[in-house]
Amino acid sequence: MTRVLVVHHDVDIADQEVDSLRRAGYEVVECVGPTGAGRPCPVLRGMSCALADRADVLVYDVWASGATGGGAQLIEHLREQYPDKPIVLTSPGLEPEWAESEGIYGVTTLLGTPTRERLLEAIERAMGGVAI
């Protein structure tokens, strides 16, 4: 069973994503990310994250590190810490100019509302067509 870590700054949206993924057969863990955890994010300190360590794919909200533009830094740290883990970056609006689709910092971006179908497709795309 594929393990997914969902990191989202909005708990209600995260709950919807988690529920959709569980119904689709994924094993899912949720985190509010660096801004809501109440403690320093280990990834941003160059350390491994126990939740990310156990996940097969990471689903991050573009605002997970706050509205101050820290998303690029967070993704950079994630890519350095977990270069082989697929990352899906969800964004409610425009694709962030810093998001890369290829190379060492590449992510799979999901723009707009992350409906169940769109989220599942993005995860499958990120994992190279192999999911669940």
Tab-separated table of N, CA and C in Angstrom:
chain	number	residue	atom	x	y	z
A	1	MET	N	0.836	-1.168	0.000
A	1	MET	CA	0.000	0.000	0.000
A	1	MET	C	0.893	1.246	0.000
A	2	THR	N	0.584	2.192	-0.859
A	2	THR	CA	1.348	3.428	-0.967
A	2	THR	C	1.052	4.339	0.216
A	3	ARG	N	2.126	4.849	0.816
A	3	ARG	CA	1.996	5.756	1.967
A	3	ARG	C	2.182	7.196	1.498
A	4	VAL	N	1.229	8.060	1.884
A	4	VAL	CA	1.232	9.449	1.452
A	4	VAL	C	1.279	10.357	2.676
A	5	LEU	N	2.137	11.360	2.621
A	5	LEU	CA	2.158	12.413	3.625
A	5	LEU	C	1.500	13.629	3.009
A	6	VAL	N	0.415	14.112	3.632
A	6	VAL	CA	-0.284	15.313	3.181
A	6	VAL	C	0.060	16.443	4.142
A	7	VAL	N	0.646	17.509	3.599
A	7	VAL	CA	1.025	18.672	4.389
A	7	VAL	C	0.272	19.866	3.831
A	8	HIS	N	-0.613	20.415	4.653
A	8	HIS	CA	-1.450	21.519	4.198
A	8	HIS	C	-1.681	22.483	5.339
A	9	HIS	N	-1.626	23.783	5.038
A	9	HIS	CA	-1.822	24.805	6.064
A	9	HIS	C	-3.280	24.924	6.497
A	10	ASP	N	-4.219	24.486	5.659
A	10	ASP	CA	-5.650	24.565	5.961
A	10	ASP	C	-6.130	23.166	6.364
A	11	VAL	N	-6.443	23.019	7.636
A	11	VAL	CA	-6.806	21.698	8.174
A	11	VAL	C	-8.038	21.124	7.483
A	12	ASP	N	-9.016	21.953	7.145
A	12	ASP	CA	-10.230	21.457	6.499
A	12	ASP	C	-9.933	20.875	5.114
A	13	ILE	N	-9.123	21.577	4.342
A	13	ILE	CA	-8.769	21.062	3.016
A	13	ILE	C	-7.910	19.807	3.157
A	14	ALA	N	-6.990	19.833	4.110
A	14	ALA	CA	-6.160	18.646	4.352
A	14	ALA	C	-7.022	17.444	4.695
A	15	ASP	N	-8.021	17.641	5.550
A	15	ASP	CA	-8.917	16.543	5.921
A	15	ASP	C	-9.632	15.972	4.695
A	16	GLN	N	-10.054	16.848	3.777
A	16	GLN	CA	-10.719	16.386	2.555
A	16	GLN	C	-9.756	15.576	1.689
A	17	GLU	N	-8.529	16.067	1.547
A	17	GLU	CA	-7.544	15.351	0.753
A	17	GLU	C	-7.241	13.984	1.364
A	18	VAL	N	-7.054	13.969	2.684
A	18	VAL	CA	-6.751	12.725	3.386
A	18	VAL	C	-7.888	11.723	3.216
A	19	ASP	N	-9.118	12.188	3.388
A	19	ASP	CA	-10.281	11.306	3.246
A	19	ASP	C	-10.353	10.733	1.827
A	20	SER	N	-10.157	11.580	0.833
A	20	SER	CA	-10.193	11.113	-0.561
A	20	SER	C	-9.132	10.055	-0.825
A	21	LEU	N	-7.931	10.298	-0.321
A	21	LEU	CA	-6.841	9.353	-0.552
A	21	LEU	C	-7.060	8.036	0.191
A	22	ARG	N	-7.566	8.112	1.402
A	22	ARG	CA	-7.854	6.871	2.147
A	22	ARG	C	-8.915	6.051	1.446
A	23	ARG	N	-9.953	6.701	0.946
A	23	ARG	CA	-11.018	5.995	0.227
A	23	ARG	C	-10.496	5.343	-1.047
A	24	ALA	N	-9.422	5.908	-1.580
A	24	ALA	CA	-8.820	5.348	-2.799
A	24	ALA	C	-7.811	4.242	-2.487
A	25	GLY	N	-7.594	3.950	-1.204
A	25	GLY	CA	-6.731	2.844	-0.840
A	25	GLY	C	-5.330	3.208	-0.380
A	26	TYR	N	-5.066	4.490	-0.231
A	26	TYR	CA	-3.744	4.911	0.246
A	26	TYR	C	-3.702	4.909	1.770
A	27	GLU	N	-2.513	4.725	2.304
A	27	GLU	CA	-2.265	4.904	3.733
A	27	GLU	C	-1.781	6.350	3.879
A	28	VAL	N	-2.493	7.163	4.656
A	28	VAL	CA	-2.237	8.597	4.668
A	28	VAL	C	-1.951	9.106	6.074
A	29	VAL	N	-0.960	10.001	6.175
A	29	VAL	CA	-0.631	10.717	7.399
A	29	VAL	C	-0.711	12.197	7.060
A	30	GLU	N	-1.183	12.987	8.015
A	30	GLU	CA	-1.391	14.415	7.796
A	30	GLU	C	-0.508	15.246	8.720
A	31	CYS	N	-0.043	16.383	8.196
A	31	CYS	CA	0.760	17.328	8.977
A	31	CYS	C	0.343	18.743	8.570
A	32	VAL	N	0.338	19.668	9.517
A	32	VAL	CA	-0.022	21.057	9.207
A	32	VAL	C	1.163	21.844	8.655
A	33	GLY	N	2.323	21.261	8.663
A	33	GLY	CA	3.487	21.906	8.073
A	33	GLY	C	4.235	22.814	9.025
A	34	PRO	N	5.256	23.461	8.506
A	34	PRO	CA	6.148	24.270	9.339
A	34	PRO	C	5.458	25.407	10.079
A	35	THR	N	4.392	25.973	9.507
A	35	THR	CA	3.756	27.127	10.147
A	35	THR	C	2.803	26.741	11.260
A	36	GLY	N	2.301	25.536	11.263
A	36	GLY	CA	1.302	25.173	12.248
A	36	GLY	C	1.712	24.096	13.227
A	37	ALA	N	2.914	23.606	13.092
A	37	ALA	CA	3.338	22.476	13.915
A	37	ALA	C	3.631	22.863	15.363
A	38	GLY	N	3.883	24.143	15.613
A	38	GLY	CA	4.181	24.561	16.976
A	38	GLY	C	5.607	24.249	17.409
A	39	ARG	N	6.372	23.694	16.495
A	39	ARG	CA	7.780	23.396	16.761
A	39	ARG	C	8.522	23.524	15.429
A	40	PRO	N	9.804	23.735	15.463
A	40	PRO	CA	10.548	23.906	14.212
A	40	PRO	C	10.440	22.679	13.307
A	41	CYS	N	10.287	22.945	12.034
A	41	CYS	CA	10.221	21.868	11.046
A	41	CYS	C	11.611	21.268	10.884
A	42	PRO	N	11.752	19.961	11.063
A	42	PRO	CA	13.081	19.349	10.936
A	42	PRO	C	13.676	19.502	9.537
A	43	VAL	N	12.837	19.453	8.512
A	43	VAL	CA	13.341	19.554	7.143
A	43	VAL	C	13.986	20.920	6.916
A	44	LEU	N	13.370	21.968	7.448
A	44	LEU	CA	13.933	23.305	7.278
A	44	LEU	C	15.211	23.507	8.079
A	45	ARG	N	15.488	22.589	8.987
A	45	ARG	CA	16.734	22.643	9.760
A	45	ARG	C	17.766	21.645	9.224
A	46	GLY	N	17.468	21.051	8.053
A	46	GLY	CA	18.409	20.123	7.435
A	46	GLY	C	18.382	18.737	8.044
A	47	MET	N	17.325	18.424	8.775
A	47	MET	CA	17.188	17.121	9.421
A	47	MET	C	16.082	16.318	8.736
A	48	SER	N	16.092	15.026	8.954
A	48	SER	CA	15.022	14.206	8.389
A	48	SER	C	13.746	14.366	9.212
A	49	CYS	N	12.635	14.106	8.569
A	49	CYS	CA	11.310	14.184	9.192
A	49	CYS	C	10.769	12.761	9.285
A	50	ALA	N	10.373	12.339	10.468
A	50	ALA	CA	9.877	10.968	10.659
A	50	ALA	C	8.674	10.680	9.768
A	51	LEU	N	7.789	11.670	9.565
A	51	LEU	CA	6.608	11.457	8.729
A	51	LEU	C	7.008	11.300	7.257
A	52	ALA	N	7.900	12.154	6.790
A	52	ALA	CA	8.358	12.071	5.401
A	52	ALA	C	9.195	10.816	5.171
A	53	ASP	N	9.953	10.414	6.186
A	53	ASP	CA	10.768	9.196	6.070
A	53	ASP	C	9.914	7.986	5.716
A	54	ARG	N	8.736	7.903	6.317
A	54	ARG	CA	7.875	6.732	6.135
A	54	ARG	C	6.971	6.818	4.902
A	55	ALA	N	6.917	7.969	4.258
A	55	ALA	CA	6.011	8.164	3.123
A	55	ALA	C	6.668	7.738	1.811
A	56	ASP	N	5.825	7.298	0.878
A	56	ASP	CA	6.278	6.974	-0.469
A	56	ASP	C	6.157	8.189	-1.388
A	57	VAL	N	5.210	9.057	-1.087
A	57	VAL	CA	4.971	10.274	-1.872
A	57	VAL	C	4.562	11.388	-0.909
A	58	LEU	N	4.991	12.610	-1.238
A	58	LEU	CA	4.713	13.772	-0.397
A	58	LEU	C	3.773	14.710	-1.146
A	59	VAL	N	2.674	15.116	-0.487
A	59	VAL	CA	1.723	16.058	-1.078
A	59	VAL	C	1.761	17.320	-0.217
A	60	TYR	N	2.295	18.395	-0.787
A	60	TYR	CA	2.471	19.650	-0.060
A	60	TYR	C	1.642	20.760	-0.681
A	61	ASP	N	1.007	21.533	0.171
A	61	ASP	CA	0.312	22.737	-0.231
A	61	ASP	C	1.355	23.826	-0.460
A	62	VAL	N	1.172	24.643	-1.490
A	62	VAL	CA	2.127	25.692	-1.808
A	62	VAL	C	2.288	26.682	-0.655
A	63	TRP	N	1.284	26.792	0.218
A	63	TRP	CA	1.331	27.714	1.357
A	63	TRP	C	1.713	27.022	2.647
A	64	ALA	N	2.197	25.792	2.597
A	64	ALA	CA	2.509	25.025	3.803
A	64	ALA	C	3.532	25.716	4.697
A	65	SER	N	4.400	26.514	4.095
A	65	SER	CA	5.407	27.195	4.917
A	65	SER	C	5.054	28.651	5.154
A	66	GLY	N	3.802	29.025	4.897
A	66	GLY	CA	3.341	30.380	5.179
A	66	GLY	C	3.278	31.247	3.937
A	67	ALA	N	2.724	32.430	4.124
A	67	ALA	CA	2.506	33.358	3.014
A	67	ALA	C	3.730	34.198	2.704
A	68	THR	N	4.827	33.978	3.390
A	68	THR	CA	6.012	34.818	3.210
A	68	THR	C	6.920	34.325	2.088
A	69	GLY	N	6.479	33.367	1.317
A	69	GLY	CA	7.294	32.909	0.197
A	69	GLY	C	8.297	31.830	0.556
A	70	GLY	N	8.116	31.174	1.680
A	70	GLY	CA	9.040	30.132	2.099
A	70	GLY	C	8.843	28.810	1.399
A	71	GLY	N	7.860	28.741	0.502
A	71	GLY	CA	7.585	27.490	-0.192
A	71	GLY	C	8.758	26.997	-1.013
A	72	ALA	N	9.421	27.906	-1.690
A	72	ALA	CA	10.579	27.514	-2.495
A	72	ALA	C	11.666	26.922	-1.613
A	73	GLN	N	11.897	27.543	-0.474
A	73	GLN	CA	12.917	27.050	0.448
A	73	GLN	C	12.529	25.680	0.998
A	74	LEU	N	11.252	25.500	1.341
A	74	LEU	CA	10.786	24.222	1.858
A	74	LEU	C	10.973	23.110	0.824
A	75	ILE	N	10.560	23.369	-0.421
A	75	ILE	CA	10.705	22.369	-1.479
A	75	ILE	C	12.182	22.084	-1.736
A	76	GLU	N	13.002	23.117	-1.708
A	76	GLU	CA	14.443	22.923	-1.894
A	76	GLU	C	15.007	21.998	-0.817
A	77	HIS	N	14.620	22.244	0.430
A	77	HIS	CA	15.098	21.390	1.525
A	77	HIS	C	14.558	19.965	1.394
A	78	LEU	N	13.283	19.839	1.019
A	78	LEU	CA	12.708	18.504	0.832
A	78	LEU	C	13.456	17.745	-0.261
A	79	ARG	N	13.746	18.423	-1.361
A	79	ARG	CA	14.431	17.783	-2.470
A	79	ARG	C	15.841	17.360	-2.075
A	80	GLU	N	16.517	18.181	-1.272
A	80	GLU	CA	17.862	17.829	-0.835
A	80	GLU	C	17.827	16.665	0.147
A	81	GLN	N	16.818	16.642	1.017
A	81	GLN	CA	16.700	15.592	2.021
A	81	GLN	C	16.144	14.296	1.412
A	82	TYR	N	15.207	14.431	0.462
A	82	TYR	CA	14.528	13.271	-0.125
A	82	TYR	C	14.550	13.381	-1.660
A	83	PRO	N	15.707	13.251	-2.274
A	83	PRO	CA	15.803	13.484	-3.724
A	83	PRO	C	15.008	12.496	-4.577
A	84	ASP	N	14.710	11.321	-4.050
A	84	ASP	CA	14.015	10.312	-4.849
A	84	ASP	C	12.536	10.178	-4.528
A	85	LYS	N	12.029	10.966	-3.576
A	85	LYS	CA	10.600	10.868	-3.233
A	85	LYS	C	9.792	11.787	-4.133
A	86	PRO	N	8.735	11.253	-4.733
A	86	PRO	CA	7.858	12.096	-5.541
A	86	PRO	C	7.170	13.142	-4.661
A	87	ILE	N	7.068	14.362	-5.193
A	87	ILE	CA	6.386	15.441	-4.481
A	87	ILE	C	5.298	16.002	-5.382
A	88	VAL	N	4.084	16.106	-4.826
A	88	VAL	CA	2.983	16.778	-5.495
A	88	VAL	C	2.789	18.095	-4.763
A	89	LEU	N	2.823	19.188	-5.505
A	89	LEU	CA	2.640	20.511	-4.945
A	89	LEU	C	1.273	21.014	-5.370
A	90	THR	N	0.379	21.258	-4.395
A	90	THR	CA	-0.949	21.748	-4.717
A	90	THR	C	-0.972	23.264	-4.581
A	91	SER	N	-1.640	23.914	-5.525
A	91	SER	CA	-1.749	25.365	-5.518
A	91	SER	C	-3.158	25.756	-5.944
A	92	PRO	N	-3.854	26.556	-5.129
A	92	PRO	CA	-5.222	26.916	-5.473
A	92	PRO	C	-5.329	27.863	-6.666
A	93	GLY	N	-4.251	28.544	-6.995
A	93	GLY	CA	-4.286	29.516	-8.089
A	93	GLY	C	-3.206	29.256	-9.102
A	94	LEU	N	-2.416	30.277	-9.330
A	94	LEU	CA	-1.345	30.189	-10.319
A	94	LEU	C	-0.207	29.316	-9.834
A	95	GLU	N	0.496	28.738	-10.793
A	95	GLU	CA	1.675	27.953	-10.452
A	95	GLU	C	2.760	28.903	-9.958
A	96	PRO	N	3.348	28.584	-8.817
A	96	PRO	CA	4.405	29.464	-8.313
A	96	PRO	C	5.568	29.516	-9.298
A	97	GLU	N	6.119	30.706	-9.484
A	97	GLU	CA	7.200	30.858	-10.467
A	97	GLU	C	8.444	30.065	-10.098
A	98	TRP	N	8.571	29.709	-8.822
A	98	TRP	CA	9.748	28.966	-8.384
A	98	TRP	C	9.602	27.459	-8.549
A	99	ALA	N	8.387	26.988	-8.829
A	99	ALA	CA	8.161	25.539	-8.941
A	99	ALA	C	8.807	25.001	-10.214
A	100	GLU	N	9.597	23.969	-10.058
A	100	GLU	CA	10.256	23.322	-11.194
A	100	GLU	C	9.599	21.971	-11.445
A	101	SER	N	9.470	21.605	-12.712
A	101	SER	CA	8.850	20.320	-13.030
A	101	SER	C	9.877	19.237	-13.324
A	102	GLU	N	11.117	19.628	-13.504
A	102	GLU	CA	12.167	18.658	-13.797
A	102	GLU	C	13.417	18.981	-13.001
A	103	GLY	N	14.365	18.089	-13.079
A	103	GLY	CA	15.626	18.315	-12.397
A	103	GLY	C	15.556	17.952	-10.924
A	104	ILE	N	16.607	18.302	-10.211
A	104	ILE	CA	16.719	17.906	-8.810
A	104	ILE	C	15.603	18.494	-7.937
A	105	TYR	N	15.089	19.674	-8.291
A	105	TYR	CA	14.043	20.300	-7.483
A	105	TYR	C	12.652	20.135	-8.103
A	106	GLY	N	12.524	19.208	-9.023
A	106	GLY	CA	11.275	19.009	-9.731
A	106	GLY	C	10.147	18.459	-8.871
A	107	VAL	N	8.947	18.979	-9.115
A	107	VAL	CA	7.732	18.534	-8.442
A	107	VAL	C	6.628	18.380	-9.489
A	108	THR	N	5.587	17.670	-9.115
A	108	THR	CA	4.380	17.595	-9.928
A	108	THR	C	3.407	18.599	-9.343
A	109	THR	N	3.001	19.584	-10.134
A	109	THR	CA	2.127	20.638	-9.629
A	109	THR	C	0.683	20.346	-9.998
A	110	LEU	N	-0.198	20.518	-9.015
A	110	LEU	CA	-1.640	20.379	-9.205
A	110	LEU	C	-2.247	21.749	-8.955
A	111	LEU	N	-2.712	22.395	-10.030
A	111	LEU	CA	-3.306	23.725	-9.924
A	111	LEU	C	-4.814	23.629	-9.763
A	112	GLY	N	-5.382	24.508	-8.954
A	112	GLY	CA	-6.820	24.538	-8.758
A	112	GLY	C	-7.253	23.619	-7.631
A	113	THR	N	-8.529	23.382	-7.555
A	113	THR	CA	-9.100	22.555	-6.495
A	113	THR	C	-8.607	21.112	-6.607
A	114	PRO	N	-8.027	20.598	-5.527
A	114	PRO	CA	-7.532	19.210	-5.564
A	114	PRO	C	-8.662	18.206	-5.341
A	115	THR	N	-9.511	18.033	-6.372
A	115	THR	CA	-10.577	17.036	-6.259
A	115	THR	C	-9.945	15.650	-6.149
A	116	ARG	N	-10.737	14.698	-5.754
A	116	ARG	CA	-10.217	13.333	-5.603
A	116	ARG	C	-9.563	12.847	-6.888
A	117	GLU	N	-10.266	13.005	-8.014
A	117	GLU	CA	-9.755	12.514	-9.283
A	117	GLU	C	-8.452	13.207	-9.667
A	118	ARG	N	-8.410	14.518	-9.498
A	118	ARG	CA	-7.227	15.280	-9.879
A	118	ARG	C	-6.047	14.963	-8.962
A	119	LEU	N	-6.328	14.784	-7.682
A	119	LEU	CA	-5.273	14.456	-6.730
A	119	LEU	C	-4.703	13.068	-7.017
A	120	LEU	N	-5.563	12.108	-7.280
A	120	LEU	CA	-5.107	10.753	-7.600
A	120	LEU	C	-4.268	10.746	-8.878
A	121	GLU	N	-4.711	11.513	-9.878
A	121	GLU	CA	-3.974	11.582	-11.136
A	121	GLU	C	-2.602	12.225	-10.931
A	122	ALA	N	-2.537	13.269	-10.111
A	122	ALA	CA	-1.265	13.946	-9.846
A	122	ALA	C	-0.294	13.019	-9.111
A	123	ILE	N	-0.808	12.250	-8.161
A	123	ILE	CA	0.042	11.312	-7.431
A	123	ILE	C	0.556	10.236	-8.370
A	124	GLU	N	-0.311	9.717	-9.205
A	124	GLU	CA	0.112	8.690	-10.169
A	124	GLU	C	1.170	9.251	-11.119
A	125	ARG	N	0.955	10.478	-11.593
A	125	ARG	CA	1.924	11.119	-12.481
A	125	ARG	C	3.266	11.302	-11.770
A	126	ALA	N	3.219	11.756	-10.518
A	126	ALA	CA	4.444	11.980	-9.737
A	126	ALA	C	5.214	10.672	-9.516
A	127	MET	N	4.469	9.594	-9.362
A	127	MET	CA	5.102	8.301	-9.094
A	127	MET	C	5.446	7.548	-10.382
A	128	GLY	N	5.350	8.234	-11.500
A	128	GLY	CA	5.711	7.613	-12.772
A	128	GLY	C	4.708	6.605	-13.262
A	129	GLY	N	3.447	6.820	-12.954
A	129	GLY	CA	2.402	5.930	-13.417
A	129	GLY	C	2.120	4.751	-12.503
A	130	VAL	N	2.862	4.628	-11.406
A	130	VAL	CA	2.656	3.525	-10.472
A	130	VAL	C	2.118	4.091	-9.168
A	131	ALA	N	0.899	3.740	-8.821
A	131	ALA	CA	0.313	4.232	-7.578
A	131	ALA	C	-0.444	3.113	-6.890
A	132	ILE	N	-0.670	3.294	-5.613
A	132	ILE	CA	-1.350	2.374	-4.716
A	132	ILE	C	-0.643	1.057	-4.689
